[in-house]
Coordinates of C-alpha atoms and ligand atoms in Angstrom, one line a residue:
M1 CA 18.5 -48.0 119.9
P2 CA 20.1 -49.3 116.6
S3 CA 22.2 -52.4 117.0
I4 CA 25.9 -52.3 116.4
T5 CA 26.7 -54.3 113.3
H6 CA 30.3 -55.3 112.4
N7 CA 29.8 -55.0 108.7
P8 CA 29.0 -51.8 107.0
P9 CA 27.7 -52.4 103.5
G10 CA 30.1 -52.6 100.6
P11 CA 30.7 -54.3 97.2
Q12 CA 31.6 -58.0 97.3
G13 CA 34.2 -58.4 94.5
W14 CA 36.2 -61.5 93.7
P15 CA 37.0 -64.4 96.1
W16 CA 40.1 -63.4 98.1
L17 CA 41.1 -60.5 95.8
G18 CA 37.9 -58.7 96.7
V19 CA 37.5 -55.4 94.9
L20 CA 41.3 -55.0 94.2
P21 CA 41.1 -55.5 90.4
E22 CA 38.4 -52.9 90.0
F23 CA 39.9 -50.5 92.6
R24 CA 43.3 -50.6 90.8
K25 CA 41.8 -49.6 87.4
N26 CA 40.9 -46.1 88.8
P27 CA 41.0 -45.9 92.6
P28 CA 39.4 -42.4 93.1
E29 CA 36.6 -43.1 90.6
F30 CA 36.0 -46.5 92.2
L31 CA 35.8 -44.9 95.6
L32 CA 33.4 -42.2 94.3
K33 CA 31.1 -44.9 92.9
V34 CA 31.2 -46.8 96.2
A35 CA 30.3 -43.7 98.2
R36 CA 27.4 -42.9 95.9
E37 CA 26.1 -46.5 96.1
Y38 CA 26.8 -47.3 99.8
G39 CA 26.9 -44.0 101.6
D40 CA 29.3 -42.4 104.1
I41 CA 31.0 -45.6 105.2
A42 CA 31.6 -48.7 103.0
R43 CA 33.5 -51.9 103.6
L44 CA 36.0 -53.0 100.9
S45 CA 38.0 -56.2 101.0
M46 CA 41.3 -56.4 99.2
G47 CA 43.2 -59.6 99.8
S48 CA 43.5 -60.1 103.5
Q49 CA 43.1 -56.3 104.2
R50 CA 40.0 -54.9 105.6
I51 CA 39.4 -51.4 104.3
Y52 CA 36.7 -48.9 105.2
A53 CA 36.0 -46.0 103.0
L54 CA 34.8 -43.0 104.9
S55 CA 33.3 -39.9 103.3
D56 CA 31.4 -38.1 106.1
P57 CA 33.3 -34.9 107.1
E58 CA 32.6 -35.4 110.8
A59 CA 33.8 -39.0 110.8
I60 CA 36.9 -37.9 108.9
K61 CA 37.6 -35.1 111.4
D62 CA 37.3 -37.7 114.2
V63 CA 39.9 -39.9 112.6
L64 CA 42.4 -37.2 111.5
V65 CA 42.0 -34.9 114.5
T66 CA 39.8 -35.9 117.5
H67 CA 40.9 -39.5 117.8
Q68 CA 44.2 -39.3 115.9
T69 CA 46.1 -41.2 118.6
N70 CA 44.1 -44.3 117.9
F71 CA 45.6 -44.5 114.4
K72 CA 48.9 -44.9 112.5
K73 CA 49.7 -44.1 109.0
S74 CA 48.6 -46.7 106.5
R75 CA 50.8 -49.5 105.2
M76 CA 51.4 -47.7 101.9
L77 CA 53.3 -45.0 103.6
E78 CA 55.1 -47.3 106.0
R79 CA 56.5 -49.0 102.9
A80 CA 57.8 -45.7 101.7
R81 CA 60.4 -46.0 104.5
A82 CA 62.7 -47.9 102.2
M83 CA 63.1 -44.7 100.3
L84 CA 62.5 -41.9 102.8
G85 CA 63.8 -43.5 105.9
E86 CA 62.4 -41.8 109.0
G87 CA 61.3 -38.6 107.5
L88 CA 58.2 -36.6 108.4
L89 CA 55.9 -38.5 106.1
T90 CA 56.9 -41.9 107.4
S91 CA 57.8 -41.6 111.1
E92 CA 55.4 -42.0 114.0
G93 CA 54.8 -41.1 117.6
E94 CA 57.3 -39.3 119.7
Y95 CA 60.0 -39.3 117.0
H96 CA 57.6 -37.7 114.5
R97 CA 56.6 -35.1 117.1
R98 CA 60.2 -34.1 117.7
Q99 CA 61.1 -34.0 114.0
R100 CA 58.1 -32.0 113.2
R101 CA 59.1 -29.4 115.9
L102 CA 62.6 -29.2 114.4
V103 CA 61.4 -28.8 110.8
Q104 CA 58.5 -26.5 111.4
P105 CA 60.6 -23.3 111.6
A106 CA 61.6 -23.8 108.0
F107 CA 58.0 -23.1 107.1
H108 CA 57.6 -20.1 109.3
R109 CA 56.0 -17.0 107.6
D110 CA 59.3 -15.1 107.4
R111 CA 61.0 -18.0 105.7
L112 CA 58.1 -18.3 103.2
A113 CA 58.4 -14.6 102.4
G114 CA 62.1 -15.3 101.5
Y115 CA 61.2 -18.3 99.3
S116 CA 58.6 -16.3 97.5
A117 CA 61.2 -14.3 95.6
A118 CA 62.8 -17.6 94.3
M119 CA 59.4 -18.9 93.3
V120 CA 58.7 -15.8 91.2
E121 CA 62.1 -15.7 89.7
I122 CA 62.0 -19.3 88.6
A123 CA 58.4 -19.1 87.2
A124 CA 59.5 -16.0 85.2
R125 CA 62.4 -17.9 83.8
F126 CA 60.1 -20.7 82.6
R127 CA 57.5 -18.4 81.1
D128 CA 60.2 -16.5 79.2
Q129 CA 61.4 -19.7 77.5
W130 CA 58.1 -20.6 75.9
K131 CA 57.1 -19.5 72.4
P132 CA 53.6 -18.4 71.2
V133 CA 51.5 -21.2 69.7
A134 CA 54.2 -23.7 70.8
S135 CA 52.7 -27.0 72.1
L136 CA 53.9 -27.8 75.6
D137 CA 53.4 -30.7 77.9
L138 CA 52.4 -28.6 80.8
A139 CA 52.6 -31.6 83.2
Q140 CA 56.3 -31.9 82.4
E141 CA 56.8 -28.2 82.5
M142 CA 55.1 -27.8 85.9
N143 CA 57.2 -30.8 87.2
R144 CA 60.4 -29.1 86.1
L145 CA 59.3 -25.8 87.5
T146 CA 58.3 -27.1 91.0
L147 CA 61.4 -29.2 91.2
A148 CA 63.5 -26.2 90.5
I149 CA 61.6 -24.2 93.2
V150 CA 62.0 -26.9 95.8
A151 CA 65.7 -27.3 94.9
K152 CA 66.3 -23.6 95.2
T153 CA 64.4 -23.0 98.4
L154 CA 65.5 -26.3 100.1
F155 CA 69.1 -26.4 99.1
S156 CA 69.9 -23.1 97.4
A157 CA 70.8 -25.4 94.6
D158 CA 70.4 -24.9 90.9
V159 CA 69.6 -28.5 89.8
S160 CA 68.9 -27.6 86.2
G161 CA 72.0 -29.5 85.0
E162 CA 70.8 -32.7 86.7
A163 CA 67.1 -32.0 86.9
D164 CA 66.1 -34.7 84.4
E165 CA 68.2 -37.3 86.1
I166 CA 66.7 -36.4 89.5
R167 CA 63.2 -36.4 88.1
A168 CA 63.7 -39.8 86.6
A169 CA 64.9 -41.1 90.0
L170 CA 61.9 -39.6 91.7
A171 CA 59.6 -41.0 89.1
Q172 CA 61.1 -44.4 89.5
T173 CA 60.5 -44.2 93.3
L174 CA 56.9 -43.1 92.8
G175 CA 56.4 -46.0 90.4
L176 CA 57.3 -48.4 93.2
F177 CA 54.4 -47.0 95.3
D178 CA 52.1 -48.1 92.4
R179 CA 53.0 -51.7 93.1
V180 CA 52.5 -51.6 96.8
L181 CA 48.9 -52.5 96.5
M182 CA 49.6 -55.5 94.3
P183 CA 49.0 -58.9 95.9
F184 CA 52.3 -60.4 97.1
S185 CA 54.2 -57.1 96.6
E186 CA 56.2 -57.6 99.9
W187 CA 57.5 -60.9 98.6
V188 CA 58.3 -59.4 95.3
E189 CA 60.4 -56.8 97.0
R190 CA 62.2 -59.4 99.0
L191 CA 63.1 -61.3 95.8
R192 CA 64.9 -58.1 94.7
L193 CA 63.6 -58.4 91.1
P194 CA 64.7 -55.8 88.6
P195 CA 62.1 -53.2 89.4
Y196 CA 63.2 -53.2 93.0
R197 CA 66.8 -53.0 92.0
R198 CA 66.0 -50.1 89.8
F199 CA 64.4 -48.4 92.7
E200 CA 67.5 -49.0 94.8
Q201 CA 69.6 -47.4 92.1
A202 CA 67.3 -44.4 92.0
R203 CA 67.5 -44.1 95.8
D204 CA 71.3 -44.2 95.6
R205 CA 71.3 -41.5 92.9
L206 CA 69.2 -39.2 95.0
D207 CA 71.3 -39.9 98.1
Q208 CA 74.4 -38.8 96.2
T209 CA 72.9 -35.4 95.5
V210 CA 71.4 -34.9 98.9
Y211 CA 74.6 -35.9 100.9
R212 CA 76.7 -33.7 98.6
L213 CA 74.5 -30.7 99.3
I214 CA 74.5 -31.4 103.1
A215 CA 78.3 -31.6 103.1
E216 CA 78.6 -28.3 101.2
H217 CA 76.2 -26.6 103.6
R218 CA 78.0 -28.0 106.7
S219 CA 81.4 -27.0 105.5
S220 CA 80.3 -23.4 104.7
G221 CA 78.6 -23.1 108.1
R222 CA 76.5 -20.2 106.9
D223 CA 72.7 -19.7 107.2
T224 CA 71.9 -19.3 103.5
G225 CA 68.2 -18.8 104.3
D226 CA 67.1 -22.1 102.7
L227 CA 65.4 -25.1 104.2
L228 CA 68.6 -27.1 104.4
S229 CA 70.2 -24.4 106.5
M230 CA 67.2 -24.5 108.7
L231 CA 67.5 -28.2 109.2
L232 CA 71.2 -27.9 110.0
L233 CA 70.5 -25.1 112.5
A234 CA 67.4 -26.6 114.0
Q235 CA 67.8 -27.0 117.7
D236 CA 65.3 -28.9 119.7
E237 CA 64.7 -26.8 122.8
E238 CA 63.2 -29.7 124.7
S239 CA 66.4 -31.6 124.4
A240 CA 68.6 -28.5 125.2
G241 CA 71.6 -29.5 127.2
D242 CA 71.8 -32.8 125.6
P243 CA 73.9 -32.2 122.5
A244 CA 73.6 -35.8 121.3
H245 CA 69.9 -35.4 120.8
S246 CA 69.3 -31.7 120.0
R247 CA 70.7 -31.5 116.5
M248 CA 69.9 -33.7 113.6
T249 CA 72.4 -36.2 112.2
D250 CA 73.3 -36.2 108.5
R251 CA 71.1 -39.3 108.1
Q252 CA 68.1 -37.6 109.7
I253 CA 68.6 -34.5 107.6
R254 CA 68.9 -36.7 104.5
D255 CA 65.6 -38.3 105.4
E256 CA 63.8 -35.0 106.0
A257 CA 65.3 -33.3 102.9
L258 CA 64.4 -36.2 100.6
T259 CA 60.9 -36.3 102.0
L260 CA 60.5 -32.6 101.4
F261 CA 62.0 -32.9 98.0
L262 CA 59.5 -35.7 97.0
A263 CA 56.4 -34.4 98.9
G264 CA 57.1 -30.9 97.9
H265 CA 57.2 -30.9 94.1
E266 CA 55.1 -33.6 92.5
T267 CA 52.0 -32.6 94.5
T268 CA 52.2 -28.9 93.6
A269 CA 53.1 -29.7 90.0
N270 CA 50.0 -31.8 89.6
A271 CA 47.8 -29.1 91.2
L272 CA 49.2 -26.5 88.8
T273 CA 48.8 -28.7 85.7
W274 CA 45.1 -29.4 86.6
T275 CA 44.6 -25.7 87.2
W276 CA 45.8 -24.8 83.6
Y277 CA 43.5 -27.5 82.3
L278 CA 40.5 -26.2 84.2
L279 CA 41.1 -22.6 83.2
S280 CA 41.3 -23.7 79.6
Q281 CA 37.9 -25.2 79.9
N282 CA 36.3 -22.3 81.7
P283 CA 37.1 -19.0 79.8
E284 CA 34.9 -16.9 82.2
A285 CA 37.0 -17.8 85.2
E286 CA 40.1 -17.5 83.1
A287 CA 39.1 -13.9 82.1
K288 CA 38.5 -13.0 85.7
L289 CA 41.9 -14.3 86.7
H290 CA 43.6 -12.3 84.0
A291 CA 41.7 -9.2 84.9
E292 CA 42.7 -9.5 88.6
I293 CA 46.4 -10.1 87.7
H294 CA 46.3 -7.1 85.4
E295 CA 44.7 -4.9 88.0
V296 CA 46.9 -5.9 90.9
L297 CA 50.2 -6.1 89.1
D298 CA 49.9 -3.9 86.0
G299 CA 52.6 -5.8 84.2
R300 CA 55.2 -6.0 87.0
L301 CA 56.2 -9.3 88.7
P302 CA 54.3 -10.2 91.9
T303 CA 55.9 -10.1 95.3
W304 CA 55.0 -11.5 98.7
D305 CA 53.1 -8.3 99.6
D306 CA 50.8 -8.8 96.6
L307 CA 49.4 -12.1 97.9
P308 CA 46.5 -10.7 99.9
R309 CA 45.2 -8.9 96.8
L310 CA 45.5 -11.9 94.5
R311 CA 42.3 -13.3 96.0
Y312 CA 40.7 -14.6 92.9
T313 CA 43.9 -16.4 91.9
E314 CA 43.9 -18.0 95.3
M315 CA 40.3 -19.1 94.8
V316 CA 41.1 -20.6 91.4
F317 CA 43.9 -22.7 92.9
A318 CA 41.6 -23.8 95.8
E319 CA 38.9 -24.9 93.4
A320 CA 41.4 -26.8 91.3
L321 CA 42.6 -28.6 94.5
R322 CA 39.0 -29.5 95.1
L323 CA 38.4 -31.2 91.8
Y324 CA 41.8 -32.7 91.4
P325 CA 43.3 -33.1 94.9
P326 CA 46.9 -34.4 94.3
A327 CA 46.7 -36.5 97.5
W328 CA 43.5 -38.3 96.4
G329 CA 43.5 -40.7 99.3
I330 CA 44.6 -40.5 102.9
G331 CA 44.8 -43.8 104.9
R332 CA 45.0 -44.6 108.6
R333 CA 45.3 -47.9 110.3
A334 CA 43.4 -48.5 113.5
I335 CA 45.6 -49.4 116.4
E336 CA 42.6 -50.5 118.6
D337 CA 39.0 -51.3 117.8
Y338 CA 37.2 -48.2 116.7
R339 CA 33.7 -47.1 116.2
V340 CA 32.1 -45.1 113.4
G341 CA 28.4 -44.4 114.2
D342 CA 26.8 -47.8 114.6
Y343 CA 29.7 -49.7 113.1
A344 CA 32.6 -51.4 114.9
I345 CA 35.9 -51.2 113.0
P346 CA 38.3 -53.9 114.2
A347 CA 41.9 -53.1 115.1
G348 CA 44.3 -53.4 112.2
S349 CA 41.7 -52.2 109.6
I350 CA 42.5 -49.3 107.3
L351 CA 40.3 -46.2 107.1
L352 CA 40.5 -44.7 103.7
M353 CA 39.4 -41.1 103.3
S354 CA 39.5 -39.6 99.9
P355 CA 39.4 -35.9 99.3
Y356 CA 38.6 -36.7 95.6
V357 CA 35.3 -38.3 96.8
V358 CA 34.3 -35.8 99.5
H359 CA 35.1 -32.8 97.3
R360 CA 32.6 -34.2 94.8
D361 CA 29.8 -34.6 97.3
P362 CA 26.8 -32.5 96.2
R363 CA 25.8 -31.9 99.8
W364 CA 28.7 -29.6 100.2
F365 CA 29.5 -28.7 96.6
P366 CA 26.3 -28.5 94.5
Q367 CA 26.9 -29.4 90.8
P368 CA 30.2 -30.8 92.0
E369 CA 31.8 -31.3 88.6
R370 CA 31.4 -27.6 87.8
F371 CA 34.6 -25.5 88.2
D372 CA 33.5 -22.5 90.2
P373 CA 36.1 -20.5 92.1
D374 CA 33.3 -18.5 93.8
R375 CA 32.8 -21.4 96.1
W376 CA 35.7 -19.9 97.9
L377 CA 34.0 -16.7 98.9
P378 CA 34.1 -16.4 102.7
E379 CA 30.3 -16.9 103.2
S380 CA 30.3 -20.1 101.1
I381 CA 33.3 -21.5 103.0
A382 CA 31.5 -20.8 106.3
A383 CA 28.4 -22.7 105.2
R384 CA 30.3 -26.0 104.8
P385 CA 31.7 -28.4 107.4
K386 CA 35.4 -28.1 107.8
F387 CA 36.4 -31.5 106.6
S388 CA 34.3 -31.3 103.5
Y389 CA 37.5 -30.0 101.9
F390 CA 40.9 -31.4 103.1
P391 CA 43.4 -31.5 100.2
F392 CA 46.2 -31.1 102.8
G393 CA 44.9 -33.6 105.4
G394 CA 44.4 -32.6 109.0
G395 CA 45.4 -33.0 112.6
T396 CA 49.1 -33.3 113.7
R397 CA 49.9 -35.0 110.3
V398 CA 48.5 -32.1 108.3
C399 CA 50.8 -31.2 105.4
I400 CA 53.7 -29.1 106.7
G401 CA 54.0 -27.5 103.2
E402 CA 50.4 -26.3 103.0
R403 CA 51.2 -22.6 103.1
F404 CA 54.3 -23.1 101.0
A405 CA 52.2 -24.8 98.4
K406 CA 49.5 -22.1 98.5
V407 CA 52.0 -19.3 98.1
E408 CA 53.8 -21.2 95.3
G409 CA 50.5 -21.9 93.6
V410 CA 49.3 -18.3 93.6
L411 CA 52.6 -16.8 92.6
V412 CA 53.3 -19.3 89.8
L413 CA 49.8 -18.9 88.4
A414 CA 50.1 -15.1 88.5
V415 CA 53.5 -15.0 86.8
I416 CA 52.6 -17.4 84.0
A417 CA 49.1 -16.1 83.4
Q418 CA 50.5 -12.6 83.0
R419 CA 51.9 -13.7 79.7
W420 CA 50.0 -16.9 78.7
R421 CA 46.8 -18.8 78.3
F422 CA 46.7 -22.4 77.3
R423 CA 44.4 -24.5 75.1
L424 CA 44.4 -28.3 74.8
V425 CA 46.1 -29.6 71.7
P426 CA 43.3 -31.0 69.5
G427 CA 42.8 -34.7 70.1
H428 CA 44.7 -34.8 73.4
R429 CA 43.1 -37.1 75.9
V430 CA 42.7 -36.0 79.5
E431 CA 42.3 -38.7 82.1
T432 CA 43.5 -39.1 85.7
K433 CA 46.1 -41.6 86.8
A434 CA 46.1 -42.1 90.5
L435 CA 49.5 -43.2 91.8
I436 CA 50.4 -41.8 95.1
T437 CA 49.4 -38.5 93.5
L438 CA 46.7 -37.7 91.0
R439 CA 48.3 -37.1 87.7
P440 CA 47.1 -36.5 84.1
K441 CA 47.6 -40.0 82.6
Y442 CA 48.8 -38.8 79.2
G443 CA 50.5 -35.6 80.3
M444 CA 48.8 -32.3 79.4
Q445 CA 49.6 -31.2 75.9
M446 CA 48.6 -27.6 75.4
D447 CA 49.2 -24.7 73.0
A448 CA 50.6 -21.6 74.6
L449 CA 48.8 -18.5 73.5
L450 CA 49.7 -15.0 74.4
A451 CA 47.4 -13.7 77.2
T452 CA 46.9 -10.4 75.3
Q453 CA 45.3 -12.2 72.4
P454 CA 41.6 -11.1 72.5
S455 CA 39.5 -14.1 71.8
V456 CA 40.7 -17.6 72.4
P457 CA 38.6 -20.6 71.5
V458 CA 38.0 -23.3 74.0
R459 CA 39.1 -26.7 72.9
R460 CA 37.4 -29.6 74.6
Q461 CA 39.2 -32.9 74.8
S462 CA 38.2 -35.4 72.1
Ligands
HEM501 C1 49.3 -28.8 96.5 C2 50.4 -29.3 97.1 C3 50.3 -30.3 98.2 C4 49.3 -31.2 98.6 C5 48.0 -31.3 98.0 C6 49.8 -31.9 99.8 C7 49.1 -32.8 100.5 C8 49.5 -33.4 101.6 C9 48.7 -34.3 102.5 C10 47.2 -34.7 102.2 C11 49.4 -34.7 103.5 C12 49.0 -35.6 104.7 C13 49.1 -37.0 104.4 C14 48.5 -37.9 105.5 O1 47.9 -37.4 106.5 O2 48.6 -39.1 105.4 C15 50.7 -34.1 103.4 C16 51.8 -34.3 104.2 C17 53.0 -33.8 104.0 N1 53.4 -32.9 103.1 FE1 52.2 -32.1 101.6 N2 51.1 -31.5 100.1 C18 51.4 -30.5 99.2 C19 52.6 -29.8 99.1 C20 53.7 -30.0 99.9 C21 54.9 -29.2 99.9 C22 55.2 -28.0 99.0 C23 55.7 -29.8 100.9 C24 57.1 -29.3 101.3 C25 57.8 -28.4 100.8 C26 55.0 -30.8 101.5 C27 55.5 -31.7 102.5 C28 54.7 -32.6 103.2 C29 55.2 -33.3 104.4 C30 56.7 -33.3 104.9 C31 54.2 -34.1 104.9 C32 54.2 -35.0 106.1 C33 53.8 -34.2 107.3 C34 53.8 -35.0 108.6 O3 53.3 -36.1 108.6 O4 54.2 -34.4 109.6 N3 53.8 -30.9 100.9 N4 50.8 -33.3 102.2

């Protein structure tokens, strides 16, 4: 019988700092290199933190699903509390369970069907503003678009007037996450240096908007069919008869709304941006996408009922999420000692599971760098282990917006591809930047070309 060893293999790195300097340069690529060199489990030290990178689908399933009660969210997300309070992303245990139950109805199928009309309408508004051969930063356009969708569906609000301000505040907040992995970051926060004060200002700015919208909704007392109405109406059946606990307070609603605002737009925006990039590099897949959209829609705008027939569009989006999963790393902290195969993982360690790494494993995805939507044909899916693909996480903490994002992805792609194709602007560099989400480091500068134009050259990045 093999002996239990306490130390899986892993790179050494610098004294005390460990692999932190190399990790920070490009976290997902670093993790990919580590997995290729050391296998399904590797030990990484960063300062005083013990981190274990896991890339075996079965072991990932065990952490996220089978043994999930043995874990908490990682420190990175705990630190997000300063911004998000006790929202779904950051809360734990019984409180999380209750909040999840209260928020879940907002993502019910019937509600999504209602949101889909807003998704289509907003995407159509964006596509109608663009001009042929105009160069666009699609990263920015997709961010504006998904922010507008989340604002409309969440709050029935048109935030176009204050969108740039809100986006700046959200960007400021996400920027703070980037610093969380720096050594001494907690002390830096306590010193309340200018970056932290800017973060507080950004938070106050967002609070202003969210509290105003809550007040407006409360005073109207109507169910306007949006998420915020749902949150205001959400009644916890298990606490029925105890009014003090059955409804959410303004503070709780603020935390959930801000969480959904933040989690619900940046991720989908990145997924869409990478999809346009991948399509521009793969004209065959692009042509098939256009053919499907033409056949199913014949020039009219899509509706909820068209979704089952937009299969190839769905496969394109799934494949883009494979290559560029916006949530590139999912972390869990072990509450008690844990075991992975022959290795003992001490309590307090972080298990880091990266969809970016696992989605590029040739055991599950041969020629992993190749963009191939046909990987999403039912027989191909059935041949792979479930957690070989987990862009939305898993277990009780699985993304609550998974279906929302998929519906949004397919509808936005269909509406925009009906009119446009995109090609990289010559000389534009495409690289990833992994903050809390995986973004294109230099934006995504592309020329908009009419979809009807017959032959469109592919432009590779320089
Ligand atoms: C392509 C788009 C999206 C991706 C890739 C994505 C990915 C994820 C992942 C991986 C998690 C789990 C994190 C963990 O276990 O530590 C998560 C959680 C979450 N996501 Fe998403 N997400 C997307 C879109 C959305 C949307 C559209 C919304 C809301 C409108 C949303 C709201 C949330 C919330 C609230 C959580 C926390 C759930 C909980 O812990 O109960 N996400 N997301």
